PDB file of C-alpha atoms and ligand atoms in Angstrom:
ATOM      1  CA  MET A   1      30.050   3.587 -33.618  1.00 91.00           C
ATOM      2  CA  LEU A   2      32.581   4.571 -30.902  1.00 97.00           C
ATOM      3  CA  LYS A   3      32.384   8.371 -31.085  1.00 96.00           C
ATOM      4  CA  ASP A   4      32.001   8.999 -27.363  1.00 95.00           C
ATOM      5  CA  LYS A   5      34.428   6.264 -26.258  1.00 98.00           C
ATOM      6  CA  ARG A   6      37.998   6.522 -24.987  1.00 98.00           C
ATOM      7  CA  ALA A   7      40.201   3.535 -25.731  1.00 98.00           C
ATOM      8  CA  LEU A   8      43.607   2.629 -24.303  1.00 99.00           C
ATOM      9  CA  VAL A   9      45.451   0.061 -26.406  1.00 99.00           C
ATOM     10  CA  THR A  10      48.683  -1.166 -24.832  1.00 99.00           C
ATOM     11  CA  GLY A  11      51.544  -2.137 -27.121  1.00 98.00           C
ATOM     12  CA  SER A  12      49.995  -0.215 -29.996  1.00 98.00           C
ATOM     13  CA  THR A  13      53.093   1.253 -31.652  1.00 98.00           C
ATOM     14  CA  SER A  14      53.471  -1.927 -33.694  1.00 97.00           C
ATOM     15  CA  GLY A  15      51.804  -5.067 -35.005  1.00 97.00           C
ATOM     16  CA  ILE A  16      48.426  -6.228 -33.712  1.00 98.00           C
ATOM     17  CA  GLY A  17      47.992  -3.376 -31.216  1.00 98.00           C
ATOM     18  CA  LEU A  18      48.530  -0.767 -33.928  1.00 98.00           C
ATOM     19  CA  ALA A  19      45.969  -2.473 -36.160  1.00 98.00           C
ATOM     20  CA  ILE A  20      43.454  -2.470 -33.284  1.00 98.00           C
ATOM     21  CA  ALA A  21      44.174   1.211 -32.535  1.00 98.00           C
ATOM     22  CA  ARG A  22      43.630   2.054 -36.216  1.00 98.00           C
ATOM     23  CA  ALA A  23      40.311   0.166 -36.297  1.00 98.00           C
ATOM     24  CA  LEU A  24      39.010   1.846 -33.124  1.00 98.00           C
ATOM     25  CA  ALA A  25      40.114   5.310 -34.269  1.00 98.00           C
ATOM     26  CA  ALA A  26      38.423   4.767 -37.652  1.00 98.00           C
ATOM     27  CA  GLU A  27      35.151   4.247 -35.763  1.00 98.00           C
ATOM     28  CA  GLY A  28      35.591   7.517 -33.907  1.00 98.00           C
ATOM     29  CA  ALA A  29      37.094   6.389 -30.581  1.00 98.00           C
ATOM     30  CA  ALA A  30      39.583   8.681 -28.863  1.00 98.00           C
ATOM     31  CA  VAL A  31      42.596   6.368 -28.792  1.00 98.00           C
ATOM     32  CA  ILE A  32      45.531   6.409 -26.413  1.00 98.00           C
ATOM     33  CA  LEU A  33      48.569   4.650 -27.820  1.00 98.00           C
ATOM     34  CA  ASN A  34      51.194   2.934 -25.677  1.00 99.00           C
ATOM     35  CA  GLY A  35      54.401   1.097 -26.488  1.00 98.00           C
ATOM     36  CA  PHE A  36      57.974   1.759 -27.500  1.00 98.00           C
ATOM     37  CA  GLY A  37      59.333   3.226 -30.697  1.00 98.00           C
ATOM     38  CA  GLU A  38      60.996   6.198 -32.327  1.00 98.00           C
ATOM     39  CA  GLU A  39      59.636   9.556 -31.266  1.00 98.00           C
ATOM     40  CA  ALA A  40      59.052  10.787 -34.819  1.00 98.00           C
ATOM     41  CA  GLN A  41      57.252   7.612 -35.834  1.00 98.00           C
ATOM     42  CA  ILE A  42      54.992   7.777 -32.756  1.00 98.00           C
ATOM     43  CA  ALA A  43      54.226  11.468 -33.372  1.00 98.00           C
ATOM     44  CA  GLN A  44      53.245  10.567 -36.923  1.00 98.00           C
ATOM     45  CA  LEU A  45      50.954   7.781 -35.676  1.00 98.00           C
ATOM     46  CA  CYS A  46      49.307  10.178 -33.213  1.00 98.00           C
ATOM     47  CA  ASP A  47      48.700  12.607 -36.083  1.00 98.00           C
ATOM     48  CA  GLU A  48      47.326   9.921 -38.352  1.00 98.00           C
ATOM     49  CA  LEU A  49      44.925   8.512 -35.747  1.00 98.00           C
ATOM     50  CA  GLY A  50      44.122  11.713 -33.875  1.00 98.00           C
ATOM     51  CA  ALA A  51      45.463   9.765 -30.891  1.00 98.00           C
ATOM     52  CA  SER A  52      47.429  10.632 -27.772  1.00 98.00           C
ATOM     53  CA  TYR A  53      50.351   8.606 -26.427  1.00 98.00           C
ATOM     54  CA  ASN A  54      51.681   7.359 -23.122  1.00 98.00           C
ATOM     55  CA  GLY A  55      54.994   5.506 -23.243  1.00 98.00           C
ATOM     56  CA  ALA A  56      54.825   3.743 -19.860  1.00 98.00           C
ATOM     57  CA  ASN A  57      56.954   0.635 -19.455  1.00 98.00           C
ATOM     58  CA  LEU A  58      54.295  -1.902 -18.545  1.00 98.00           C
ATOM     59  CA  MET A  59      56.767  -4.155 -16.759  1.00 98.00           C
ATOM     60  CA  ASP A  60      56.754  -1.568 -13.977  1.00 98.00           C
ATOM     61  CA  PRO A  61      53.553  -1.453 -11.866  1.00 98.00           C
ATOM     62  CA  ALA A  62      54.328   2.095 -10.672  1.00 98.00           C
ATOM     63  CA  ALA A  63      54.635   3.269 -14.276  1.00 98.00           C
ATOM     64  CA  ILE A  64      51.300   1.619 -15.076  1.00 99.00           C
ATOM     65  CA  ALA A  65      49.642   3.425 -12.168  1.00 98.00           C
ATOM     66  CA  ALA A  66      51.108   6.744 -13.346  1.00 99.00           C
ATOM     67  CA  MET A  67      49.883   6.047 -16.898  1.00 99.00           C
ATOM     68  CA  MET A  68      46.336   5.227 -15.775  1.00 98.00           C
ATOM     69  CA  GLU A  69      46.269   8.414 -13.688  1.00 98.00           C
ATOM     70  CA  ALA A  70      47.546  10.518 -16.595  1.00 98.00           C
ATOM     71  CA  VAL A  71      45.236   8.916 -19.152  1.00 98.00           C
ATOM     72  CA  GLY A  72      42.085   9.248 -17.045  1.00 98.00           C
ATOM     73  CA  PRO A  73      38.913   7.159 -17.458  1.00 98.00           C
ATOM     74  CA  VAL A  74      38.799   4.716 -20.362  1.00 98.00           C
ATOM     75  CA  ASP A  75      35.755   2.925 -21.778  1.00 98.00           C
ATOM     76  CA  ILE A  76      37.729   0.394 -23.801  1.00 98.00           C
ATOM     77  CA  LEU A  77      40.871  -1.260 -22.475  1.00 99.00           C
ATOM     78  CA  VAL A  78      42.872  -3.463 -24.815  1.00 99.00           C
ATOM     79  CA  ASN A  79      45.636  -5.301 -22.993  1.00 99.00           C
ATOM     80  CA  ASN A  80      47.823  -6.191 -25.912  1.00 98.00           C
ATOM     81  CA  ALA A  81      51.492  -5.501 -25.118  1.00 98.00           C
ATOM     82  CA  GLY A  82      53.496  -8.684 -25.091  1.00 98.00           C
ATOM     83  CA  MET A  83      56.879 -10.260 -25.676  1.00 97.00           C
ATOM     84  CA  GLN A  84      58.284 -13.703 -26.365  1.00 96.00           C
ATOM     85  CA  HIS A  85      61.445 -15.658 -25.611  1.00 96.00           C
ATOM     86  CA  VAL A  86      62.235 -19.099 -26.973  1.00 95.00           C
ATOM     87  CA  ALA A  87      64.543 -21.480 -25.084  1.00 96.00           C
ATOM     88  CA  PRO A  88      64.491 -24.934 -23.481  1.00 97.00           C
ATOM     89  CA  VAL A  89      63.248 -24.724 -19.898  1.00 98.00           C
ATOM     90  CA  GLU A  90      66.622 -25.646 -18.372  1.00 98.00           C
ATOM     91  CA  ASP A  91      68.279 -22.778 -20.285  1.00 97.00           C
ATOM     92  CA  PHE A  92      65.414 -20.306 -19.893  1.00 98.00           C
ATOM     93  CA  PRO A  93      66.892 -17.125 -18.350  1.00 98.00           C
ATOM     94  CA  PRO A  94      65.017 -16.402 -15.094  1.00 98.00           C
ATOM     95  CA  GLU A  95      64.991 -12.676 -15.906  1.00 98.00           C
ATOM     96  CA  LYS A  96      63.216 -13.448 -19.206  1.00 98.00           C
ATOM     97  CA  TRP A  97      60.625 -15.519 -17.315  1.00 98.00           C
ATOM     98  CA  ASP A  98      59.987 -12.593 -14.958  1.00 98.00           C
ATOM     99  CA  ALA A  99      59.784 -10.076 -17.805  1.00 98.00           C
ATOM    100  CA  ILE A 100      57.337 -12.174 -19.842  1.00 98.00           C
ATOM    101  CA  LEU A 101      55.072 -12.755 -16.840  1.00 99.00           C
ATOM    102  CA  ALA A 102      55.233  -9.051 -15.922  1.00 99.00           C
ATOM    103  CA  LEU A 103      54.336  -7.783 -19.405  1.00 98.00           C
ATOM    104  CA  ASN A 104      52.034 -10.495 -20.779  1.00 98.00           C
ATOM    105  CA  LEU A 105      50.070 -11.155 -17.578  1.00 99.00           C
ATOM    106  CA  THR A 106      50.649  -8.883 -14.587  1.00 99.00           C
ATOM    107  CA  ALA A 107      50.362  -5.637 -16.588  1.00 99.00           C
ATOM    108  CA  ALA A 108      46.807  -6.615 -17.579  1.00 99.00           C
ATOM    109  CA  PHE A 109      45.920  -7.048 -13.903  1.00 99.00           C
ATOM    110  CA  HIS A 110      47.197  -3.552 -13.067  1.00 99.00           C
ATOM    111  CA  THR A 111      45.545  -1.732 -15.993  1.00 99.00           C
ATOM    112  CA  THR A 112      42.292  -3.593 -15.356  1.00 99.00           C
ATOM    113  CA  ARG A 113      42.147  -2.964 -11.610  1.00 98.00           C
ATOM    114  CA  LEU A 114      42.690   0.743 -12.256  1.00 98.00           C
ATOM    115  CA  ALA A 115      40.245   1.033 -15.188  1.00 98.00           C
ATOM    116  CA  VAL A 116      37.341  -0.917 -13.685  1.00 99.00           C
ATOM    117  CA  PRO A 117      36.088   1.636 -11.110  1.00 98.00           C
ATOM    118  CA  GLY A 118      35.466   4.228 -13.869  1.00 98.00           C
ATOM    119  CA  MET A 119      33.801   1.636 -16.118  1.00 98.00           C
ATOM    120  CA  LYS A 120      31.542   0.583 -13.238  1.00 98.00           C
ATOM    121  CA  ALA A 121      30.643   4.214 -12.522  1.00 98.00           C
ATOM    122  CA  ARG A 122      29.592   4.677 -16.178  1.00 98.00           C
ATOM    123  CA  GLY A 123      27.925   1.246 -16.398  1.00 98.00           C
ATOM    124  CA  TRP A 124      29.763   0.365 -19.607  1.00 98.00           C
ATOM    125  CA  GLY A 125      33.119  -1.100 -20.498  1.00 98.00           C
ATOM    126  CA  ARG A 126      34.992  -3.374 -22.863  1.00 98.00           C
ATOM    127  CA  ILE A 127      38.118  -5.218 -21.796  1.00 99.00           C
ATOM    128  CA  ILE A 128      39.870  -7.116 -24.561  1.00 99.00           C
ATOM    129  CA  ASN A 129      42.967  -9.130 -23.817  1.00 99.00           C
ATOM    130  CA  THR A 130      45.225 -10.230 -26.634  1.00 98.00           C
ATOM    131  CA  ALA A 131      46.018 -13.746 -25.519  1.00 98.00           C
ATOM    132  CA  SER A 132      47.222 -16.301 -28.079  1.00 98.00           C
ATOM    133  CA  ALA A 133      46.670 -19.787 -29.422  1.00 98.00           C
ATOM    134  CA  HIS A 134      49.215 -20.400 -26.661  1.00 98.00           C
ATOM    135  CA  SER A 135      46.473 -19.610 -24.128  1.00 98.00           C
ATOM    136  CA  LEU A 136      44.761 -22.786 -25.355  1.00 98.00           C
ATOM    137  CA  ALA A 137      47.629 -25.062 -26.376  1.00 98.00           C
ATOM    138  CA  ALA A 138      51.361 -25.323 -25.691  1.00 98.00           C
ATOM    139  CA  SER A 139      54.483 -25.469 -27.836  1.00 96.00           C
ATOM    140  CA  PRO A 140      57.901 -26.549 -26.619  1.00 97.00           C
ATOM    141  CA  PHE A 141      60.513 -23.929 -25.647  1.00 96.00           C
ATOM    142  CA  LYS A 142      57.911 -21.253 -24.814  1.00 97.00           C
ATOM    143  CA  SER A 143      57.314 -22.078 -21.145  1.00 98.00           C
ATOM    144  CA  ALA A 144      56.983 -18.490 -19.876  1.00 98.00           C
ATOM    145  CA  TYR A 145      54.811 -17.307 -22.767  1.00 98.00           C
ATOM    146  CA  VAL A 146      52.460 -20.287 -22.581  1.00 98.00           C
ATOM    147  CA  ALA A 147      52.180 -19.941 -18.793  1.00 99.00           C
ATOM    148  CA  ALA A 148      51.474 -16.198 -19.068  1.00 99.00           C
ATOM    149  CA  LYS A 149      48.887 -16.583 -21.835  1.00 99.00           C
ATOM    150  CA  HIS A 150      47.075 -19.426 -20.039  1.00 99.00           C
ATOM    151  CA  GLY A 151      47.101 -17.150 -16.982  1.00 99.00           C
ATOM    152  CA  LEU A 152      45.681 -14.258 -18.995  1.00 99.00           C
ATOM    153  CA  ALA A 153      42.841 -16.481 -20.226  1.00 99.00           C
ATOM    154  CA  GLY A 154      42.006 -17.453 -16.635  1.00 99.00           C
ATOM    155  CA  PHE A 155      42.208 -13.850 -15.465  1.00 99.00           C
ATOM    156  CA  THR A 156      39.839 -12.798 -18.258  1.00 99.00           C
ATOM    157  CA  LYS A 157      37.228 -15.399 -17.319  1.00 99.00           C
ATOM    158  CA  THR A 158      37.421 -14.347 -13.670  1.00 99.00           C
ATOM    159  CA  ILE A 159      36.892 -10.635 -14.309  1.00 99.00           C
ATOM    160  CA  ALA A 160      34.124 -11.424 -16.803  1.00 99.00           C
ATOM    161  CA  LEU A 161      32.220 -13.075 -13.956  1.00 98.00           C
ATOM    162  CA  GLU A 162      32.954 -10.255 -11.527  1.00 98.00           C
ATOM    163  CA  LEU A 163      31.832  -7.541 -13.959  1.00 98.00           C
ATOM    164  CA  ALA A 164      28.937  -9.336 -15.646  1.00 98.00           C
ATOM    165  CA  THR A 165      26.163  -7.245 -14.108  1.00 98.00           C
ATOM    166  CA  HIS A 166      27.925  -3.902 -14.666  1.00 98.00           C
ATOM    167  CA  GLY A 167      27.642  -3.600 -18.455  1.00 98.00           C
ATOM    168  CA  ILE A 168      31.330  -4.489 -18.760  1.00 98.00           C
ATOM    169  CA  THR A 169      32.524  -7.379 -20.899  1.00 99.00           C
ATOM    170  CA  ALA A 170      35.926  -9.054 -20.783  1.00 99.00           C
ATOM    171  CA  ASN A 171      37.125 -11.355 -23.528  1.00 99.00           C
ATOM    172  CA  CYS A 172      40.294 -12.810 -24.980  1.00 99.00           C
ATOM    173  CA  ILE A 173      41.299 -12.809 -28.597  1.00 98.00           C
ATOM    174  CA  SER A 174      43.699 -15.645 -29.316  1.00 98.00           C
ATOM    175  CA  PRO A 175      45.574 -15.289 -32.583  1.00 98.00           C
ATOM    176  CA  GLY A 176      47.692 -17.954 -34.163  1.00 97.00           C
ATOM    177  CA  TYR A 177      50.806 -16.754 -35.952  1.00 96.00           C
ATOM    178  CA  VAL A 178      50.481 -13.169 -37.180  1.00 96.00           C
ATOM    179  CA  TRP A 179      53.405 -11.753 -39.164  1.00 93.00           C
ATOM    180  CA  THR A 180      54.676  -9.002 -36.817  1.00 93.00           C
ATOM    181  CA  PRO A 181      58.063  -8.106 -35.289  1.00 91.00           C
ATOM    182  CA  LEU A 182      57.230 -10.408 -32.336  1.00 89.00           C
ATOM    183  CA  VAL A 183      57.171 -13.427 -34.653  1.00 91.00           C
ATOM    184  CA  GLU A 184      60.074 -12.298 -36.826  1.00 91.00           C
ATOM    185  CA  ASN A 185      62.296 -11.762 -33.773  1.00 92.00           C
ATOM    186  CA  GLN A 186      61.779 -15.291 -32.430  1.00 90.00           C
ATOM    187  CA  ILE A 187      63.005 -16.951 -35.607  1.00 94.00           C
ATOM    188  CA  PRO A 188      66.759 -16.836 -34.755  1.00 95.00           C
ATOM    189  CA  ASP A 189      66.216 -18.364 -31.266  1.00 92.00           C
ATOM    190  CA  THR A 190      63.921 -21.013 -32.706  1.00 93.00           C
ATOM    191  CA  MET A 191      66.568 -21.822 -35.334  1.00 95.00           C
ATOM    192  CA  ALA A 192      69.059 -22.314 -32.480  1.00 94.00           C
ATOM    193  CA  ALA A 193      66.702 -24.252 -30.162  1.00 92.00           C
ATOM    194  CA  ARG A 194      65.620 -26.642 -32.935  1.00 93.00           C
ATOM    195  CA  GLY A 195      68.742 -26.672 -35.144  1.00 96.00           C
ATOM    196  CA  MET A 196      66.778 -25.470 -38.176  1.00 96.00           C
ATOM    197  CA  THR A 197      67.156 -23.000 -41.038  1.00 96.00           C
ATOM    198  CA  ARG A 198      64.983 -19.891 -41.236  1.00 95.00           C
ATOM    199  CA  GLU A 199      62.837 -21.435 -43.966  1.00 94.00           C
ATOM    200  CA  GLN A 200      62.341 -24.593 -41.908  1.00 96.00           C
ATOM    201  CA  VAL A 201      61.222 -22.531 -38.902  1.00 95.00           C
ATOM    202  CA  VAL A 202      58.658 -20.619 -40.999  1.00 94.00           C
ATOM    203  CA  ASN A 203      57.250 -23.672 -42.785  1.00 93.00           C
ATOM    204  CA  ASP A 204      57.837 -26.573 -40.362  1.00 94.00           C
ATOM    205  CA  VAL A 205      57.300 -24.795 -37.013  1.00 92.00           C
ATOM    206  CA  LEU A 206      55.154 -21.693 -37.515  1.00 93.00           C
ATOM    207  CA  LEU A 207      52.895 -22.497 -40.464  1.00 95.00           C
ATOM    208  CA  ALA A 208      52.921 -26.201 -39.567  1.00 94.00           C
ATOM    209  CA  LYS A 209      50.601 -25.235 -36.692  1.00 93.00           C
ATOM    210  CA  GLN A 210      48.060 -23.541 -38.970  1.00 96.00           C
ATOM    211  CA  PRO A 211      45.981 -25.779 -41.234  1.00 96.00           C
ATOM    212  CA  THR A 212      45.311 -22.758 -43.483  1.00 97.00           C
ATOM    213  CA  LYS A 213      49.107 -22.481 -44.090  1.00 95.00           C
ATOM    214  CA  ARG A 214      48.724 -18.722 -43.928  1.00 94.00           C
ATOM    215  CA  PHE A 215      49.709 -16.132 -41.353  1.00 95.00           C
ATOM    216  CA  VAL A 216      46.757 -14.378 -39.719  1.00 96.00           C
ATOM    217  CA  GLN A 217      46.573 -10.684 -40.652  1.00 95.00           C
ATOM    218  CA  PRO A 218      46.721  -7.960 -37.947  1.00 97.00           C
ATOM    219  CA  GLU A 219      43.700  -6.292 -39.592  1.00 98.00           C
ATOM    220  CA  ASP A 220      41.643  -9.468 -39.107  1.00 97.00           C
ATOM    221  CA  VAL A 221      42.454  -9.498 -35.392  1.00 98.00           C
ATOM    222  CA  ALA A 222      41.506  -5.804 -35.249  1.00 98.00           C
ATOM    223  CA  ALA A 223      38.143  -6.477 -36.914  1.00 98.00           C
ATOM    224  CA  LEU A 224      37.334  -9.004 -34.205  1.00 98.00           C
ATOM    225  CA  ALA A 225      38.348  -6.547 -31.483  1.00 98.00           C
ATOM    226  CA  LEU A 226      36.131  -3.892 -33.048  1.00 98.00           C
ATOM    227  CA  PHE A 227      33.178  -6.293 -33.114  1.00 98.00           C
ATOM    228  CA  LEU A 228      33.688  -7.024 -29.404  1.00 98.00           C
ATOM    229  CA  CYS A 229      33.493  -3.285 -28.689  1.00 98.00           C
ATOM    230  CA  GLY A 230      30.090  -2.964 -30.322  1.00 97.00           C
ATOM    231  CA  GLU A 231      26.647  -3.127 -28.733  1.00 96.00           C
ATOM    232  CA  ALA A 232      25.867  -6.390 -30.548  1.00 97.00           C
ATOM    233  CA  ALA A 233      28.652  -8.014 -28.524  1.00 98.00           C
ATOM    234  CA  GLY A 234      27.185  -6.938 -25.182  1.00 98.00           C
ATOM    235  CA  GLY A 235      26.222 -10.534 -24.412  1.00 98.00           C
ATOM    236  CA  ILE A 236      29.681 -11.918 -25.124  1.00 98.00           C
ATOM    237  CA  THR A 237      31.832 -12.090 -22.022  1.00 99.00           C
ATOM    238  CA  GLY A 238      34.349 -14.555 -20.634  1.00 98.00           C
ATOM    239  CA  ALA A 239      34.943 -15.884 -24.147  1.00 98.00           C
ATOM    240  CA  ASN A 240      38.270 -16.761 -25.717  1.00 98.00           C
ATOM    241  CA  TYR A 241      38.115 -16.300 -29.479  1.00 98.00           C
ATOM    242  CA  ALA A 242      40.640 -18.257 -31.493  1.00 98.00           C
ATOM    243  CA  ILE A 243      41.672 -16.600 -34.763  1.00 98.00           C
ATOM    244  CA  ASP A 244      44.342 -19.110 -35.618  1.00 98.00           C
ATOM    245  CA  GLY A 245      43.739 -20.662 -39.028  1.00 97.00           C
ATOM    246  CA  GLY A 246      42.429 -23.825 -37.381  1.00 98.00           C
ATOM    247  CA  TRP A 247      45.454 -24.437 -35.107  1.00 97.00           C
ATOM    248  CA  THR A 248      43.531 -25.181 -31.900  1.00 98.00           C
ATOM    249  CA  ALA A 249      40.837 -27.196 -33.694  1.00 96.00           C
ATOM    250  CA  GLU A 250      43.240 -30.128 -33.899  1.00 91.00           C
TER     251      GLU A 250
HETATM  252  P1  NAD B 301      54.892  -6.503 -31.657  1.00 85.21           P
HETATM  253  O1  NAD B 301      56.263  -6.845 -31.191  1.00 85.21           O
HETATM  254  O2  NAD B 301      54.662  -6.074 -33.061  1.00 85.21           O
HETATM  255  O3  NAD B 301      54.245  -5.409 -30.684  1.00 85.21           O
HETATM  256  C1  NAD B 301      54.443  -5.430 -29.305  1.00 85.21           C
HETATM  257  C2  NAD B 301      54.052  -4.076 -28.746  1.00 85.21           C
HETATM  258  O4  NAD B 301      54.271  -4.103 -27.325  1.00 85.21           O
HETATM  259  C3  NAD B 301      54.891  -2.932 -29.310  1.00 85.21           C
HETATM  260  O5  NAD B 301      54.073  -1.787 -29.437  1.00 85.21           O
HETATM  261  C4  NAD B 301      55.937  -2.731 -28.225  1.00 85.21           C
HETATM  262  O6  NAD B 301      56.514  -1.434 -28.222  1.00 85.21           O
HETATM  263  C5  NAD B 301      55.092  -2.974 -26.989  1.00 85.21           C
HETATM  264  N1  NAD B 301      55.885  -3.275 -25.809  1.00 85.21           N
HETATM  265  C6  NAD B 301      56.904  -4.157 -25.686  1.00 85.21           C
HETATM  266  N2  NAD B 301      57.407  -4.120 -24.443  1.00 85.21           N
HETATM  267  C7  NAD B 301      56.679  -3.189 -23.761  1.00 85.21           C
HETATM  268  C8  NAD B 301      56.719  -2.698 -22.438  1.00 85.21           C
HETATM  269  N3  NAD B 301      57.615  -3.161 -21.546  1.00 85.21           N
HETATM  270  N4  NAD B 301      55.837  -1.739 -22.080  1.00 85.21           N
HETATM  271  C9  NAD B 301      54.936  -1.253 -22.990  1.00 85.21           C
HETATM  272  N5  NAD B 301      54.856  -1.696 -24.242  1.00 85.21           N
HETATM  273  C10 NAD B 301      55.716  -2.643 -24.626  1.00 85.21           C
HETATM  274  O7  NAD B 301      54.040  -7.812 -31.324  1.00 85.21           O
HETATM  275  P2  NAD B 301      52.611  -8.348 -31.794  1.00 85.21           P
HETATM  276  O8  NAD B 301      52.853  -9.608 -32.519  1.00 85.21           O
HETATM  277  O9  NAD B 301      51.780  -7.290 -32.398  1.00 85.21           O
HETATM  278  O10 NAD B 301      52.026  -8.779 -30.369  1.00 85.21           O
HETATM  279  C11 NAD B 301      50.966  -8.108 -29.736  1.00 85.21           C
HETATM  280  C12 NAD B 301      50.276  -9.100 -28.813  1.00 85.21           C
HETATM  281  O11 NAD B 301      49.757 -10.171 -29.590  1.00 85.21           O
HETATM  282  C13 NAD B 301      51.196  -9.730 -27.762  1.00 85.21           C
HETATM  283  O12 NAD B 301      50.522  -9.851 -26.537  1.00 85.21           O
HETATM  284  C14 NAD B 301      51.468 -11.098 -28.339  1.00 85.21           C
HETATM  285  O13 NAD B 301      51.785 -12.033 -27.357  1.00 85.21           O
HETATM  286  C15 NAD B 301      50.147 -11.388 -29.000  1.00 85.21           C
HETATM  287  N6  NAD B 301      50.186 -12.417 -30.032  1.00 85.21           N
HETATM  288  C16 NAD B 301      50.958 -12.257 -31.135  1.00 85.21           C
HETATM  289  C17 NAD B 301      50.962 -13.258 -32.080  1.00 85.21           C
HETATM  290  C18 NAD B 301      51.784 -13.175 -33.327  1.00 85.21           C
HETATM  291  O14 NAD B 301      51.887 -14.174 -34.040  1.00 85.21           O
HETATM  292  N7  NAD B 301      52.345 -12.021 -33.673  1.00 85.21           N
HETATM  293  C19 NAD B 301      50.191 -14.406 -31.902  1.00 85.21           C
HETATM  294  C20 NAD B 301      49.415 -14.519 -30.760  1.00 85.21           C
HETATM  295  C21 NAD B 301      49.425 -13.516 -29.827  1.00 85.21           C
END
């Protein structure tokens, strides 16, 4: 389905991004991985997926520009890299706020602005932004993340309108809780912020949000991303797809 397509998936050395990269590669796309990790593990992933790799730090706009130059034209851009920090607003470290905004929101602006001219020239493109249920609803102690993800949803709608007549779609996928390192790593801070045990955080904070009482699977998010890359999804743009076990239905 994607044999002649080149796909850059940011933050694809782990979690949701890796699942999306696997799904696109399985359909024949030439995938470019990005993200951090051990050299040997990344080399193995490149082998497995027939992918290439660019390890740019997406908090740095100059590094993003260098990556986009090195990577060359892409048909599919998945802005997926993200991070979280959990703390009450009065204790929220300003440097964490800046980092979360830079990675979860501003990086998508830079990759998009640099990818769009090539997509326009070829009259085809797919931009998929991994937002979050937190692009649609808030939770306490996640001020930077919720602000960034709401911003990403607004950015996506705006570029969808700008690109609508160019054969380029732009959509958000908004997962609920998916069991990845990003979720696992926020458990200790959430325990501290809420005075809870680990089990209480999993059951009373994370899964409490999801009527299904199940974590969403990375492969399910990837299947939705793959659908959005297909021709049948050519009429879908500016949408924000929740895949959150019913969280934002409440
Ligand atoms: P993850 O921690 O498993 O993966 C994050 C990826 O981003 C990794 O590949 C990491 O190396 C990369 N990364 C981190 N900092 C980077 C930087 N400065 N430059 C380049 N790459 C960097 O997390 P995940 O859960 O798979 O999250 C992926 C996306 O999904 C994020 O945008 C996250 O906000 C979003 N999301 C996750 C969940 C969830 O429950 N896991 C829910 C909703 C949305």
